[in-house]
Amino acid sequence: MKYGFFKVAAAVPAMKVADVEYNIHEMEKLIALAAGEGVELLCFPELSLTGYTCQDLFKEQLLLAKSEEGLLMLLDFTRQLDIICVVGLPVQVGGLLLNCAAVIQSGSLLGVVPKTYLPNYNEFYEKRWFASSQDLNPTDIYLAGTPVTVSAEPKVFQTYQGVKFGVEICEDVWAPIPPSNNLTMAGADIIVNLSASNELIGKHAYLRSLVAQQSARTISGYVYASSGFGESTQDVVYGGNAMIFENGQLLAEGERFSFQPQLKTAQIDVERLRTDRHINSTFINAQRHAHATIIRTKDISEVPFNLTREINAHPFIPSDDEMDATCEDILNIQTAGLAKRLVHTNCQNVVIGISGGLDSTLALLVCVRTFDKLGLDRKGIVGVTMPGFGTSDRTHDNATTLMQLLGISQMEISIAKAVQQHFEDIGHDAAKHDATYENSQARERTQILMDLANKLNALVVGTGDLSELALGWATYNGDHMSMYGVNAGIPKTLIQCLVRYVAQQPSFVATHDTLIDIIDTPISPELTPADDQGNIKQKTEDLVGPYELHDFFLYYMLRFGFRPAKIYIMAQQAFGSYYDAETIKKWLTTFCRRFFSQQFKRSCLPDGPKVGSVSLSPRGDWRMPSDASSALWIKECEEL
């Protein structure tokens, strides 16, 4: 494991019922292949040494003896390999026959886990052949020449890197209280399930949902390998399910009904799972009484790390099939938040600064939806354009056009004269385009909005977004301040999706072209003069970096607490050749520096609704001292 990534695999080998030697040879092929791919933990199907469908042949001593010999063969084959393999076989313990999983590594048998819940209905009559672990007293036996204790005591296996995994077998996960509940509560990061689940109409969808839910409920990685082609088709057929989940998210899935052996691999992010557990008080409370015997695996040699896992470059943006539903949910959250504030304050008017940019456009659209839903006259929305020294014709025209099309009240108040007077008052040279020059404009605009709100008995709606809050890309007590910030929980990359979604709605067809042009306009605060052709000269992403990178950094740093080194290699994987390593390092360093230095702005944010899993509200998700040092983070960035 490196950077928290632990590589696992689910294997579905070719097999023949009751032909142990054949089955072992096929399993060895997959073990070698998995070891060559750097897999650290490999799971085979239930009773993989013999085949699941041997039926009364499980009573035959020859089959049981050959099964133990087969385990010896696997131990010998893995003697020079570090990979941990979990295989299925029948094990005799006194007068009991148990359906077991054997955990092996580097020629050693680390432990045996018997199945707890045995199906005894329809086509499954396991109780005809096997006993449950609940029927077993702890017993010391020799298995494949190795002394081992077989018992119902929960067992968690711990690798030398500290990764912990537990084992359950097929029906166990279908039980009302699966063994994996206790195993994960006792510290297992990953569960492997050796299974033999037959195929029926509709069963696969239920099974997939069941495993996904168990992975999510236990905040664990879940590796599921089930019997496939080669099992007896006397009465049922086995499709060969191979699935790997992480906290309910599917990482890899095999091809059902394949006639060929399968090996599905994935890198489970153990650090991510542990972060989710750490912040989930329900999980913490539930684990108080969990227990398990810890079995340590063998140390392994270091191997070169290669991140093969697919990383989402835009983690805030929903997938195409979820886009519309997610956008509608977000807009409803924003609308409900603003509506409650208006009703609570008995306010029927809002004031909002309209720049012709993305943020103010989304905030205006939320105001319109809110007023429509409350049955208020849109004229109660007062949109104010406040052209200054850097306002371009494009943004100004888009702002005024949008307000006209939406039927709200419009005001235009130039800030040029007031700001010039302010420069004279404080003795600032207007030719010097520094922070004073820029921030004076932002604060003048906010003053206008606040005073208008007092005059009109209105509420100032803020337009700043989550990405700007993370970077501190806002003027303190300027656009940083409002009476309710509807965009506070939404990152810049998602705002484009929301505006585009609204543009496609039939009720906003008249505004479609204007909204699309706003999306296509370069992001800018427009606080410095345009170029000679009247085009925007001050482009935000040229100054602080691409928002898609900053949103990526923001998500993985805030949501999971990842360190810069891990975020750096993940960004390289996510963005490929679009950004080179030096570019990613540059902007990651910028992000860390600005994130720490700008906390003081976030410490006094106005109210605003949380929308997703990442929020910077000082009253909720993010509480950080304004004078915290960034030294550790910056040093790691510099060492990348």
PDB file of C-alpha atoms in Angstrom, residues 210-331:
ATOM      1  CA  LEU A 210     -27.047  -5.780  -1.408  1.00  0.00           C
ATOM      2  CA  VAL A 211     -23.247  -5.811  -1.676  1.00  0.00           C
ATOM      3  CA  ALA A 212     -23.141  -2.095  -2.474  1.00  0.00           C
ATOM      4  CA  GLN A 213     -25.306  -1.325   0.549  1.00  0.00           C
ATOM      5  CA  GLN A 214     -23.235  -3.511   2.857  1.00  0.00           C
ATOM      6  CA  SER A 215     -20.075  -1.774   1.657  1.00  0.00           C
ATOM      7  CA  ALA A 216     -21.736   1.607   2.277  1.00  0.00           C
ATOM      8  CA  ARG A 217     -23.228   0.726   5.671  1.00  0.00           C
ATOM      9  CA  THR A 218     -19.900  -0.576   6.960  1.00  0.00           C
ATOM     10  CA  ILE A 219     -17.836   2.120   5.167  1.00  0.00           C
ATOM     11  CA  SER A 220     -15.595  -0.604   3.798  1.00  0.00           C
ATOM     12  CA  GLY A 221     -14.023  -1.987   0.700  1.00  0.00           C
ATOM     13  CA  TYR A 222     -15.849  -5.121  -0.409  1.00  0.00           C
ATOM     14  CA  VAL A 223     -14.397  -7.790  -2.714  1.00  0.00           C
ATOM     15  CA  TYR A 224     -16.943 -10.290  -3.988  1.00  0.00           C
ATOM     16  CA  ALA A 225     -16.005 -13.369  -6.049  1.00  0.00           C
ATOM     17  CA  SER A 226     -18.633 -15.934  -7.035  1.00  0.00           C
ATOM     18  CA  SER A 227     -18.573 -19.264  -8.865  1.00  0.00           C
ATOM     19  CA  GLY A 228     -18.861 -19.212 -12.629  1.00  0.00           C
ATOM     20  CA  PHE A 229     -18.593 -21.377 -15.716  1.00  0.00           C
ATOM     21  CA  GLY A 230     -17.630 -24.943 -14.869  1.00  0.00           C
ATOM     22  CA  GLU A 231     -19.946 -25.447 -11.921  1.00  0.00           C
ATOM     23  CA  SER A 232     -22.641 -28.072 -12.431  1.00  0.00           C
ATOM     24  CA  THR A 233     -25.683 -26.845 -14.350  1.00  0.00           C
ATOM     25  CA  GLN A 234     -27.795 -29.789 -13.252  1.00  0.00           C
ATOM     26  CA  ASP A 235     -30.494 -27.472 -11.888  1.00  0.00           C
ATOM     27  CA  VAL A 236     -29.031 -23.958 -11.734  1.00  0.00           C
ATOM     28  CA  VAL A 237     -26.438 -21.821 -13.511  1.00  0.00           C
ATOM     29  CA  TYR A 238     -23.646 -19.765 -11.962  1.00  0.00           C
ATOM     30  CA  GLY A 239     -22.774 -16.492 -13.684  1.00  0.00           C
ATOM     31  CA  GLY A 240     -19.360 -15.763 -12.196  1.00  0.00           C
ATOM     32  CA  ASN A 241     -19.949 -12.445 -10.456  1.00  0.00           C
ATOM     33  CA  ALA A 242     -16.795 -10.486  -9.638  1.00  0.00           C
ATOM     34  CA  MET A 243     -17.380  -7.118  -7.981  1.00  0.00           C
ATOM     35  CA  ILE A 244     -15.299  -4.666  -5.990  1.00  0.00           C
ATOM     36  CA  PHE A 245     -16.937  -1.831  -4.043  1.00  0.00           C
ATOM     37  CA  GLU A 246     -15.635   1.039  -1.925  1.00  0.00           C
ATOM     38  CA  ASN A 247     -18.105   2.618   0.486  1.00  0.00           C
ATOM     39  CA  GLY A 248     -20.944   1.632  -1.825  1.00  0.00           C
ATOM     40  CA  GLN A 249     -19.244   2.810  -5.026  1.00  0.00           C
ATOM     41  CA  LEU A 250     -18.531   0.175  -7.676  1.00  0.00           C
ATOM     42  CA  LEU A 251     -14.836   0.185  -8.612  1.00  0.00           C
ATOM     43  CA  ALA A 252     -14.686  -2.894 -10.836  1.00  0.00           C
ATOM     44  CA  GLU A 253     -17.049  -5.549 -12.143  1.00  0.00           C
ATOM     45  CA  GLY A 254     -16.478  -8.667 -14.203  1.00  0.00           C
ATOM     46  CA  GLU A 255     -18.408 -10.007 -17.149  1.00  0.00           C
ATOM     47  CA  ARG A 256     -21.244 -12.259 -16.118  1.00  0.00           C
ATOM     48  CA  PHE A 257     -21.661 -15.587 -17.929  1.00  0.00           C
ATOM     49  CA  SER A 258     -18.123 -15.428 -19.274  1.00  0.00           C
ATOM     50  CA  PHE A 259     -16.741 -18.783 -20.395  1.00  0.00           C
ATOM     51  CA  GLN A 260     -13.210 -17.572 -19.686  1.00  0.00           C
ATOM     52  CA  PRO A 261     -11.409 -17.091 -16.342  1.00  0.00           C
ATOM     53  CA  GLN A 262     -11.649 -13.584 -14.930  1.00  0.00           C
ATOM     54  CA  LEU A 263      -9.467 -11.409 -12.749  1.00  0.00           C
ATOM     55  CA  LYS A 264     -10.922  -8.040 -11.795  1.00  0.00           C
ATOM     56  CA  THR A 265      -8.607  -5.688  -9.933  1.00  0.00           C
ATOM     57  CA  ALA A 266      -9.031  -2.336  -8.222  1.00  0.00           C
ATOM     58  CA  GLN A 267      -7.148  -0.052  -5.879  1.00  0.00           C
ATOM     59  CA  ILE A 268      -9.184   0.547  -2.733  1.00  0.00           C
ATOM     60  CA  ASP A 269      -8.423   3.858  -1.044  1.00  0.00           C
ATOM     61  CA  VAL A 270      -8.099   2.789   2.584  1.00  0.00           C
ATOM     62  CA  GLU A 271      -7.271   6.327   3.745  1.00  0.00           C
ATOM     63  CA  ARG A 272     -10.510   7.543   2.219  1.00  0.00           C
ATOM     64  CA  LEU A 273     -12.493   4.863   4.059  1.00  0.00           C
ATOM     65  CA  ARG A 274     -10.813   5.672   7.346  1.00  0.00           C
ATOM     66  CA  THR A 275     -11.520   9.375   6.930  1.00  0.00           C
ATOM     67  CA  ASP A 276     -15.199   8.638   6.370  1.00  0.00           C
ATOM     68  CA  ARG A 277     -15.255   6.455   9.479  1.00  0.00           C
ATOM     69  CA  HIS A 278     -13.408   9.071  11.491  1.00  0.00           C
ATOM     70  CA  ILE A 279     -15.971  11.778  10.763  1.00  0.00           C
ATOM     71  CA  ASN A 280     -18.986   9.472  11.090  1.00  0.00           C
ATOM     72  CA  SER A 281     -19.993   9.539  14.751  1.00  0.00           C
ATOM     73  CA  THR A 282     -22.622   6.849  14.133  1.00  0.00           C
ATOM     74  CA  PHE A 283     -19.936   4.429  12.987  1.00  0.00           C
ATOM     75  CA  ILE A 284     -17.757   5.332  15.971  1.00  0.00           C
ATOM     76  CA  ASN A 285     -20.604   4.731  18.431  1.00  0.00           C
ATOM     77  CA  ALA A 286     -21.527   1.415  16.812  1.00  0.00           C
ATOM     78  CA  GLN A 287     -18.049  -0.086  17.177  1.00  0.00           C
ATOM     79  CA  ARG A 288     -17.854   0.139  20.960  1.00  0.00           C
ATOM     80  CA  HIS A 289     -18.655  -3.506  21.609  1.00  0.00           C
ATOM     81  CA  ALA A 290     -17.152  -5.058  18.472  1.00  0.00           C
ATOM     82  CA  HIS A 291     -14.340  -7.548  18.891  1.00  0.00           C
ATOM     83  CA  ALA A 292     -12.195  -9.860  16.811  1.00  0.00           C
ATOM     84  CA  THR A 293      -8.977 -11.828  17.013  1.00  0.00           C
ATOM     85  CA  ILE A 294      -6.215 -10.040  15.110  1.00  0.00           C
ATOM     86  CA  ILE A 295      -4.075 -12.252  12.864  1.00  0.00           C
ATOM     87  CA  ARG A 296      -1.022 -10.588  11.359  1.00  0.00           C
ATOM     88  CA  THR A 297       0.090 -11.405   7.857  1.00  0.00           C
ATOM     89  CA  LYS A 298       3.712 -11.581   6.725  1.00  0.00           C
ATOM     90  CA  ASP A 299       5.898  -8.631   5.830  1.00  0.00           C
ATOM     91  CA  ILE A 300       6.340  -8.094   2.119  1.00  0.00           C
ATOM     92  CA  SER A 301       8.991  -6.458  -0.020  1.00  0.00           C
ATOM     93  CA  GLU A 302       8.369  -2.976  -1.401  1.00  0.00           C
ATOM     94  CA  VAL A 303       7.282  -2.844  -5.023  1.00  0.00           C
ATOM     95  CA  PRO A 304       7.115   0.182  -7.343  1.00  0.00           C
ATOM     96  CA  PHE A 305       3.794   1.983  -6.974  1.00  0.00           C
ATOM     97  CA  ASN A 306       1.678   2.702 -10.013  1.00  0.00           C
ATOM     98  CA  LEU A 307      -1.699   4.386  -9.592  1.00  0.00           C
ATOM     99  CA  THR A 308      -4.077   2.549 -11.923  1.00  0.00           C
ATOM    100  CA  ARG A 309      -7.342   3.554 -10.315  1.00  0.00           C
ATOM    101  CA  GLU A 310      -9.588   5.882 -12.310  1.00  0.00           C
ATOM    102  CA  ILE A 311      -9.753   9.287 -10.631  1.00  0.00           C
ATOM    103  CA  ASN A 312     -12.613  11.666 -11.332  1.00  0.00           C
ATOM    104  CA  ALA A 313     -11.143  14.969 -12.506  1.00  0.00           C
ATOM    105  CA  HIS A 314     -14.365  16.821 -11.673  1.00  0.00           C
ATOM    106  CA  PRO A 315     -15.608  15.288  -8.417  1.00  0.00           C
ATOM    107  CA  PHE A 316     -18.243  17.970  -7.844  1.00  0.00           C
ATOM    108  CA  ILE A 317     -19.890  17.451 -11.235  1.00  0.00           C
ATOM    109  CA  PRO A 318     -22.530  14.695 -11.422  1.00  0.00           C
ATOM    110  CA  SER A 319     -22.472  12.058 -14.145  1.00  0.00           C
ATOM    111  CA  ASP A 320     -24.501  12.681 -17.286  1.00  0.00           C
ATOM    112  CA  ASP A 321     -27.310  10.332 -16.249  1.00  0.00           C
ATOM    113  CA  GLU A 322     -27.608  12.096 -12.880  1.00  0.00           C
ATOM    114  CA  MET A 323     -27.020  15.647 -14.109  1.00  0.00           C
ATOM    115  CA  ASP A 324     -30.598  16.870 -14.400  1.00  0.00           C
ATOM    116  CA  ALA A 325     -31.809  15.338 -11.138  1.00  0.00           C
ATOM    117  CA  THR A 326     -28.790  16.611  -9.218  1.00  0.00           C
ATOM    118  CA  CYS A 327     -29.066  20.132 -10.640  1.00  0.00           C
ATOM    119  CA  GLU A 328     -32.748  20.228  -9.737  1.00  0.00           C
ATOM    120  CA  ASP A 329     -31.963  19.099  -6.185  1.00  0.00           C
ATOM    121  CA  ILE A 330     -29.290  21.777  -5.794  1.00  0.00           C
ATOM    122  CA  LEU A 331     -31.541  24.529  -7.066  1.00  0.00           C
TER     123      LEU A 331
END
